């Protein structure tokens, strides 16, 4: 595994390039099961996490609160991240099955300290607990044209209204999703891949960093396998503390708002999740 790198120092009063800050936040979360939001902002919690790590792990008597590109804090963060298999990007085998296994559900529940039924309620809402793929290695997706519009500043709205515009009222077939994605990729590959929700958990490509990946293309490759999809879900929830708390408490309105967007109620995501959770637990 390659070491994570930053271009400029991160910490109070430093350059704090957004991508560098996100890298440091991810490493801090990885090193100690932390709950920092990976938002690229050096707030009080991030500053405190840096100084705590320097004092307790690096062994600095007088922590300076700065993570430098070639400094001891980044070296130690990388060392712990590379050694930690649970949060480092795994090797995804090609034969992990076409749906999430009970073992993977149990592992995810342990990592997130929540009920298996709560995770299943999410998957049941997103993909009905059926196969996460439409064919081997080809995950189920939904193409979101309102995301593509936003990411491309609406410059394709008039010339390509089918793939850039308001939120779809009806999405259409699985094949149609890939047709739309391919058209969008021809215009702007990165924006297109970020405008798709992927796999059993329907995680947006735009969330690839919170899902534990430094590169969007690595996230997309991982979606071809259920292990990769579960890995992404665990990290996305861990890196969004309010989302994890909502899942643990079965607060479906809060969870759906954060997971499915502010218009979640129009499609009754919160009600579907609550009903699915009730259905799953009433079988036990």
Short mmCIF file of C-alpha atoms in Angstrom, two decimals:
data_model
loop_
_atom_site.label_atom_id
_atom_site.label_comp_id
_atom_site.label_asym_id
_atom_site.label_seq_id
_atom_site.Cartn_x
_atom_site.Cartn_y
_atom_site.Cartn_z
CA UNK A 1 0.00 0.00 0.00
CA UNK A 2 1.31 3.45 -0.91
CA UNK A 3 1.83 5.98 1.85
CA UNK A 4 -0.58 8.91 1.99
CA UNK A 5 1.02 12.22 1.06
CA UNK A 6 0.16 15.86 1.62
CA UNK A 7 1.49 18.84 -0.33
CA UNK A 8 1.44 21.44 2.45
CA UNK A 9 1.34 21.50 6.27
CA UNK A 10 -1.98 20.91 8.01
CA UNK A 11 -2.92 22.50 11.33
CA UNK A 12 -3.87 25.78 12.94
CA UNK A 13 -2.51 28.71 10.94
CA UNK A 14 -1.16 26.51 8.13
CA UNK A 15 -1.94 26.41 4.39
CA UNK A 16 -4.60 23.73 5.00
CA UNK A 17 -5.30 22.73 1.43
CA UNK A 18 -8.67 20.94 1.50
CA UNK A 19 -7.36 17.67 0.02
CA UNK A 20 -4.44 17.64 2.47
CA UNK A 21 -6.76 18.20 5.43
CA UNK A 22 -9.06 15.38 4.29
CA UNK A 23 -6.08 13.05 4.01
CA UNK A 24 -5.00 13.86 7.57
CA UNK A 25 -8.55 13.46 8.88
CA UNK A 26 -8.85 10.05 7.23
CA UNK A 27 -5.53 8.95 8.69
CA UNK A 28 -6.50 10.14 12.17
CA UNK A 29 -9.79 8.24 11.96
CA UNK A 30 -7.98 5.14 10.72
CA UNK A 31 -5.40 5.23 13.50
CA UNK A 32 -7.85 5.25 16.38
CA UNK A 33 -11.37 4.46 15.13
CA UNK A 34 -11.94 8.20 15.22
CA UNK A 35 -15.12 10.02 14.26
CA UNK A 36 -13.78 13.16 12.62
CA UNK A 37 -15.84 14.44 9.73
CA UNK A 38 -13.72 14.20 6.60
CA UNK A 39 -14.67 17.70 5.46
CA UNK A 40 -11.33 19.35 4.71
CA UNK A 41 -11.79 21.91 7.50
CA UNK A 42 -9.31 22.33 10.35
CA UNK A 43 -11.78 22.88 13.16
CA UNK A 44 -11.37 22.43 16.90
CA UNK A 45 -11.94 18.66 16.78
CA UNK A 46 -9.33 18.15 14.06
CA UNK A 47 -6.83 20.38 15.89
CA UNK A 48 -7.43 18.48 19.13
CA UNK A 49 -7.07 15.12 17.37
CA UNK A 50 -3.72 16.16 15.89
CA UNK A 51 -2.26 17.35 19.21
CA UNK A 52 -3.62 14.30 21.04
CA UNK A 53 -2.05 11.99 18.46
CA UNK A 54 1.26 13.84 18.71
CA UNK A 55 1.31 13.61 22.48
CA UNK A 56 0.02 10.07 22.95
CA UNK A 57 1.30 8.25 19.86
CA UNK A 58 4.22 10.22 18.44
CA UNK A 59 5.50 10.99 21.93
CA UNK A 60 5.93 14.75 21.61
CA UNK A 61 6.25 16.51 24.96
CA UNK A 62 5.16 19.81 23.40
CA UNK A 63 2.88 19.05 20.43
CA UNK A 64 2.83 21.79 17.79
CA UNK A 65 -0.48 20.69 16.25
CA UNK A 66 1.00 20.64 12.75
CA UNK A 67 1.19 17.72 10.33
CA UNK A 68 4.03 18.45 7.92
CA UNK A 69 4.59 16.70 4.56
CA UNK A 70 7.88 15.18 5.74
CA UNK A 71 7.38 15.32 9.49
CA UNK A 72 7.16 12.63 12.19
CA UNK A 73 3.40 12.96 12.66
CA UNK A 74 2.58 12.04 9.07
CA UNK A 75 5.14 9.22 9.13
CA UNK A 76 3.52 7.74 12.24
CA UNK A 77 0.01 8.15 10.83
CA UNK A 78 1.07 6.33 7.67
CA UNK A 79 2.79 3.60 9.67
CA UNK A 80 -0.35 2.87 11.69
CA UNK A 81 -2.64 3.13 8.67
CA UNK A 82 -0.62 0.65 6.62
CA UNK A 83 -0.43 -1.83 9.50
CA UNK A 84 -4.16 -1.64 10.25
CA UNK A 85 -6.02 -4.12 7.99
CA UNK A 86 -9.54 -3.23 9.10
CA UNK A 87 -9.38 0.30 7.73
CA UNK A 88 -6.82 0.06 4.96
CA UNK A 89 -8.10 -0.51 1.47
CA UNK A 90 -8.39 -4.29 1.09
CA UNK A 91 -7.66 -6.53 -1.83
CA UNK A 92 -11.00 -7.34 -3.40
CA UNK A 93 -11.31 -10.90 -4.62
CA UNK A 94 -13.50 -11.59 -7.63
CA UNK A 95 -15.63 -14.31 -6.06
CA UNK A 96 -17.25 -12.72 -3.04
CA UNK A 97 -20.80 -13.43 -4.24
CA UNK A 98 -23.51 -11.36 -5.83
CA UNK A 99 -25.13 -10.16 -2.60
CA UNK A 100 -23.92 -9.21 0.86
CA UNK A 101 -23.26 -12.32 2.95
CA UNK A 102 -24.31 -12.80 6.57
CA UNK A 103 -20.65 -12.74 7.56
CA UNK A 104 -20.16 -9.35 5.91
CA UNK A 105 -23.29 -8.01 7.61
CA UNK A 106 -21.97 -9.18 10.98
CA UNK A 107 -18.57 -7.64 10.35
CA UNK A 108 -20.15 -4.33 9.36
CA UNK A 109 -22.40 -4.33 12.43
CA UNK A 110 -19.40 -4.93 14.70
CA UNK A 111 -17.42 -2.14 13.04
CA UNK A 112 -20.32 0.30 13.34
CA UNK A 113 -21.59 -0.89 16.72
CA UNK A 114 -25.12 -1.25 15.41
CA UNK A 115 -27.67 -3.97 14.69
CA UNK A 116 -27.38 -6.18 11.64
CA UNK A 117 -31.08 -5.52 11.04
CA UNK A 118 -30.43 -1.78 10.87
CA UNK A 119 -27.88 -2.27 8.09
CA UNK A 120 -30.16 -4.71 6.29
CA UNK A 121 -33.01 -2.18 6.50
CA UNK A 122 -30.85 0.26 4.54
CA UNK A 123 -29.96 -2.33 1.89
CA UNK A 124 -33.56 -3.53 1.73
CA UNK A 125 -34.63 0.03 0.99
CA UNK A 126 -31.92 0.64 -1.59
CA UNK A 127 -31.75 -2.67 -3.46
CA UNK A 128 -34.35 -4.96 -1.82
CA UNK A 129 -31.69 -7.32 -0.35
CA UNK A 130 -31.32 -8.91 -3.76
CA UNK A 131 -28.20 -9.09 -5.90
CA UNK A 132 -26.00 -6.01 -5.87
CA UNK A 133 -25.15 -6.68 -9.52
CA UNK A 134 -26.96 -6.84 -12.85
CA UNK A 135 -24.25 -9.20 -14.14
CA UNK A 136 -20.93 -10.44 -12.69
CA UNK A 137 -18.75 -7.46 -11.84
CA UNK A 138 -21.37 -4.95 -13.04
CA UNK A 139 -22.96 -3.33 -9.96
CA UNK A 140 -26.45 -1.94 -9.82
CA UNK A 141 -26.35 1.83 -10.21
CA UNK A 142 -28.61 4.84 -10.37
CA UNK A 143 -27.48 7.78 -12.46
CA UNK A 144 -28.43 11.10 -10.85
CA UNK A 145 -28.60 13.86 -13.45
CA UNK A 146 -29.11 16.61 -10.85
CA UNK A 147 -25.70 15.68 -9.42
CA UNK A 148 -24.14 15.87 -12.88
CA UNK A 149 -25.77 19.25 -13.43
CA UNK A 150 -24.34 20.57 -10.19
CA UNK A 151 -20.87 19.15 -10.73
CA UNK A 152 -20.67 20.57 -14.26
CA UNK A 153 -22.32 23.92 -13.38
CA UNK A 154 -25.24 23.17 -15.68
CA UNK A 155 -23.28 23.60 -18.88
CA UNK A 156 -24.86 20.49 -20.45
CA UNK A 157 -28.46 21.21 -19.46
CA UNK A 158 -29.54 22.40 -22.90
CA UNK A 159 -27.44 20.14 -25.10
CA UNK A 160 -27.90 16.95 -23.03
CA UNK A 161 -31.10 17.36 -20.97
CA UNK A 162 -31.49 13.59 -20.54
CA UNK A 163 -28.33 13.40 -18.42
CA UNK A 164 -28.08 16.93 -16.96
CA UNK A 165 -31.04 18.60 -15.30
CA UNK A 166 -33.61 18.23 -12.55
CA UNK A 167 -33.88 15.10 -10.44
CA UNK A 168 -35.50 12.20 -12.31
CA UNK A 169 -39.08 11.34 -11.42
CA UNK A 170 -38.64 7.85 -12.91
CA UNK A 171 -35.23 6.24 -13.31
CA UNK A 172 -35.94 3.45 -15.77
CA UNK A 173 -34.12 0.16 -16.27
CA UNK A 174 -30.68 -0.92 -15.08
CA UNK A 175 -29.47 -0.83 -18.67
CA UNK A 176 -30.69 2.75 -19.07
CA UNK A 177 -28.62 3.81 -16.05
CA UNK A 178 -25.45 2.59 -17.74
CA UNK A 179 -26.42 4.21 -21.04
CA UNK A 180 -26.77 7.54 -19.25
CA UNK A 181 -23.52 7.03 -17.39
CA UNK A 182 -21.62 6.30 -20.59
CA UNK A 183 -22.99 9.44 -22.25
CA UNK A 184 -22.04 11.53 -19.24
CA UNK A 185 -18.56 9.98 -19.05
CA UNK A 186 -17.91 11.07 -22.63
CA UNK A 187 -18.50 14.66 -21.49
CA UNK A 188 -16.86 14.62 -18.04
CA UNK A 189 -15.70 11.27 -16.70
CA UNK A 190 -15.04 12.39 -13.12
CA UNK A 191 -18.34 14.24 -12.74
CA UNK A 192 -20.21 11.31 -14.28
CA UNK A 193 -18.77 8.69 -11.93
CA UNK A 194 -19.44 10.97 -8.96
CA UNK A 195 -23.07 11.34 -10.10
CA UNK A 196 -23.87 7.64 -9.69
CA UNK A 197 -24.99 5.69 -6.62
CA UNK A 198 -23.36 2.27 -6.53
CA UNK A 199 -24.05 -1.27 -5.41
CA UNK A 200 -26.04 -2.78 -2.57
CA UNK A 201 -25.77 0.34 -0.41
CA UNK A 202 -26.16 2.85 -3.27
CA UNK A 203 -23.28 5.03 -2.09
CA UNK A 204 -22.78 8.10 -4.24
CA UNK A 205 -19.53 8.28 -6.16
CA UNK A 206 -19.22 11.84 -4.84
CA UNK A 207 -18.65 10.28 -1.40
CA UNK A 208 -15.63 8.23 -2.46
CA UNK A 209 -13.31 9.93 0.05
CA UNK A 210 -15.56 9.42 3.06
CA UNK A 211 -15.95 5.84 1.81
CA UNK A 212 -12.23 5.30 2.38
CA UNK A 213 -10.67 5.87 -1.04
CA UNK A 214 -8.11 8.43 -2.09
CA UNK A 215 -9.01 8.07 -5.76
CA UNK A 216 -12.44 7.97 -7.40
CA UNK A 217 -11.34 5.26 -9.84
CA UNK A 218 -10.34 3.00 -6.91
CA UNK A 219 -13.80 3.44 -5.43
CA UNK A 220 -15.44 2.54 -8.75
CA UNK A 221 -13.27 -0.57 -9.08
CA UNK A 222 -14.18 -1.65 -5.55
CA UNK A 223 -17.88 -1.42 -6.39
CA UNK A 224 -17.44 -4.44 -8.68
CA UNK A 225 -17.26 -6.64 -5.59
CA UNK A 226 -19.45 -7.02 -2.48
CA UNK A 227 -16.42 -6.84 -0.18
CA UNK A 228 -15.58 -3.46 -1.67
CA UNK A 229 -19.15 -2.26 -1.29
CA UNK A 230 -19.25 -3.23 2.39
CA UNK A 231 -15.84 -1.64 2.99
CA UNK A 232 -17.11 1.60 1.44
CA UNK A 233 -20.31 1.57 3.51
CA UNK A 234 -18.47 1.01 6.78
CA UNK A 235 -16.07 3.86 6.11
CA UNK A 236 -18.74 6.24 4.85
CA UNK A 237 -20.78 5.72 8.02
CA UNK A 238 -17.73 5.90 10.30
CA UNK A 239 -16.53 9.10 8.69
CA UNK A 240 -19.93 10.74 9.13
CA UNK A 241 -20.53 10.62 12.91
CA UNK A 242 -24.11 11.94 12.78
CA UNK A 243 -24.94 9.24 10.25
CA UNK A 244 -23.46 6.54 12.46
CA UNK A 245 -25.38 7.79 15.51
CA UNK A 246 -28.61 7.85 13.52
CA UNK A 247 -28.03 4.27 12.34
CA UNK A 248 -27.23 3.09 15.86
CA UNK A 249 -30.38 4.74 17.23
CA UNK A 250 -32.57 3.73 14.28
CA UNK A 251 -33.38 7.42 13.81
CA UNK A 252 -34.53 6.87 10.27
CA UNK A 253 -35.54 10.45 9.49
CA UNK A 254 -32.09 11.78 10.34
CA UNK A 255 -30.39 8.86 8.64
CA UNK A 256 -32.40 9.23 5.42
CA UNK A 257 -31.83 12.99 5.31
CA UNK A 258 -28.07 12.51 5.51
CA UNK A 259 -27.89 9.37 3.38
CA UNK A 260 -30.47 10.09 0.68
CA UNK A 261 -30.52 13.88 0.61
CA UNK A 262 -32.73 16.68 1.87
CA UNK A 263 -35.65 15.58 -0.33
CA UNK A 264 -35.70 12.13 1.28
CA UNK A 265 -39.29 12.56 2.47
CA UNK A 266 -40.61 12.94 -1.08
CA UNK A 267 -39.71 9.30 -1.70
CA UNK A 268 -40.49 8.18 1.87
CA UNK A 269 -37.02 6.79 2.46
CA UNK A 270 -37.35 7.16 6.23
CA UNK A 271 -40.70 5.37 6.29
CA UNK A 272 -39.43 2.55 4.08
CA UNK A 273 -36.37 2.05 6.30
CA UNK A 274 -38.47 2.03 9.45
CA UNK A 275 -40.92 -0.45 7.92
CA UNK A 276 -38.12 -2.65 6.63
CA UNK A 277 -36.42 -2.67 10.02
CA UNK A 278 -39.70 -3.63 11.68
CA UNK A 279 -40.24 -6.38 9.11
CA UNK A 280 -36.75 -7.77 9.67
CA UNK A 281 -36.91 -7.73 13.47
CA UNK A 282 -40.44 -9.14 13.65
CA UNK A 283 -39.19 -12.29 11.87
CA UNK A 284 -36.72 -13.04 14.66
#
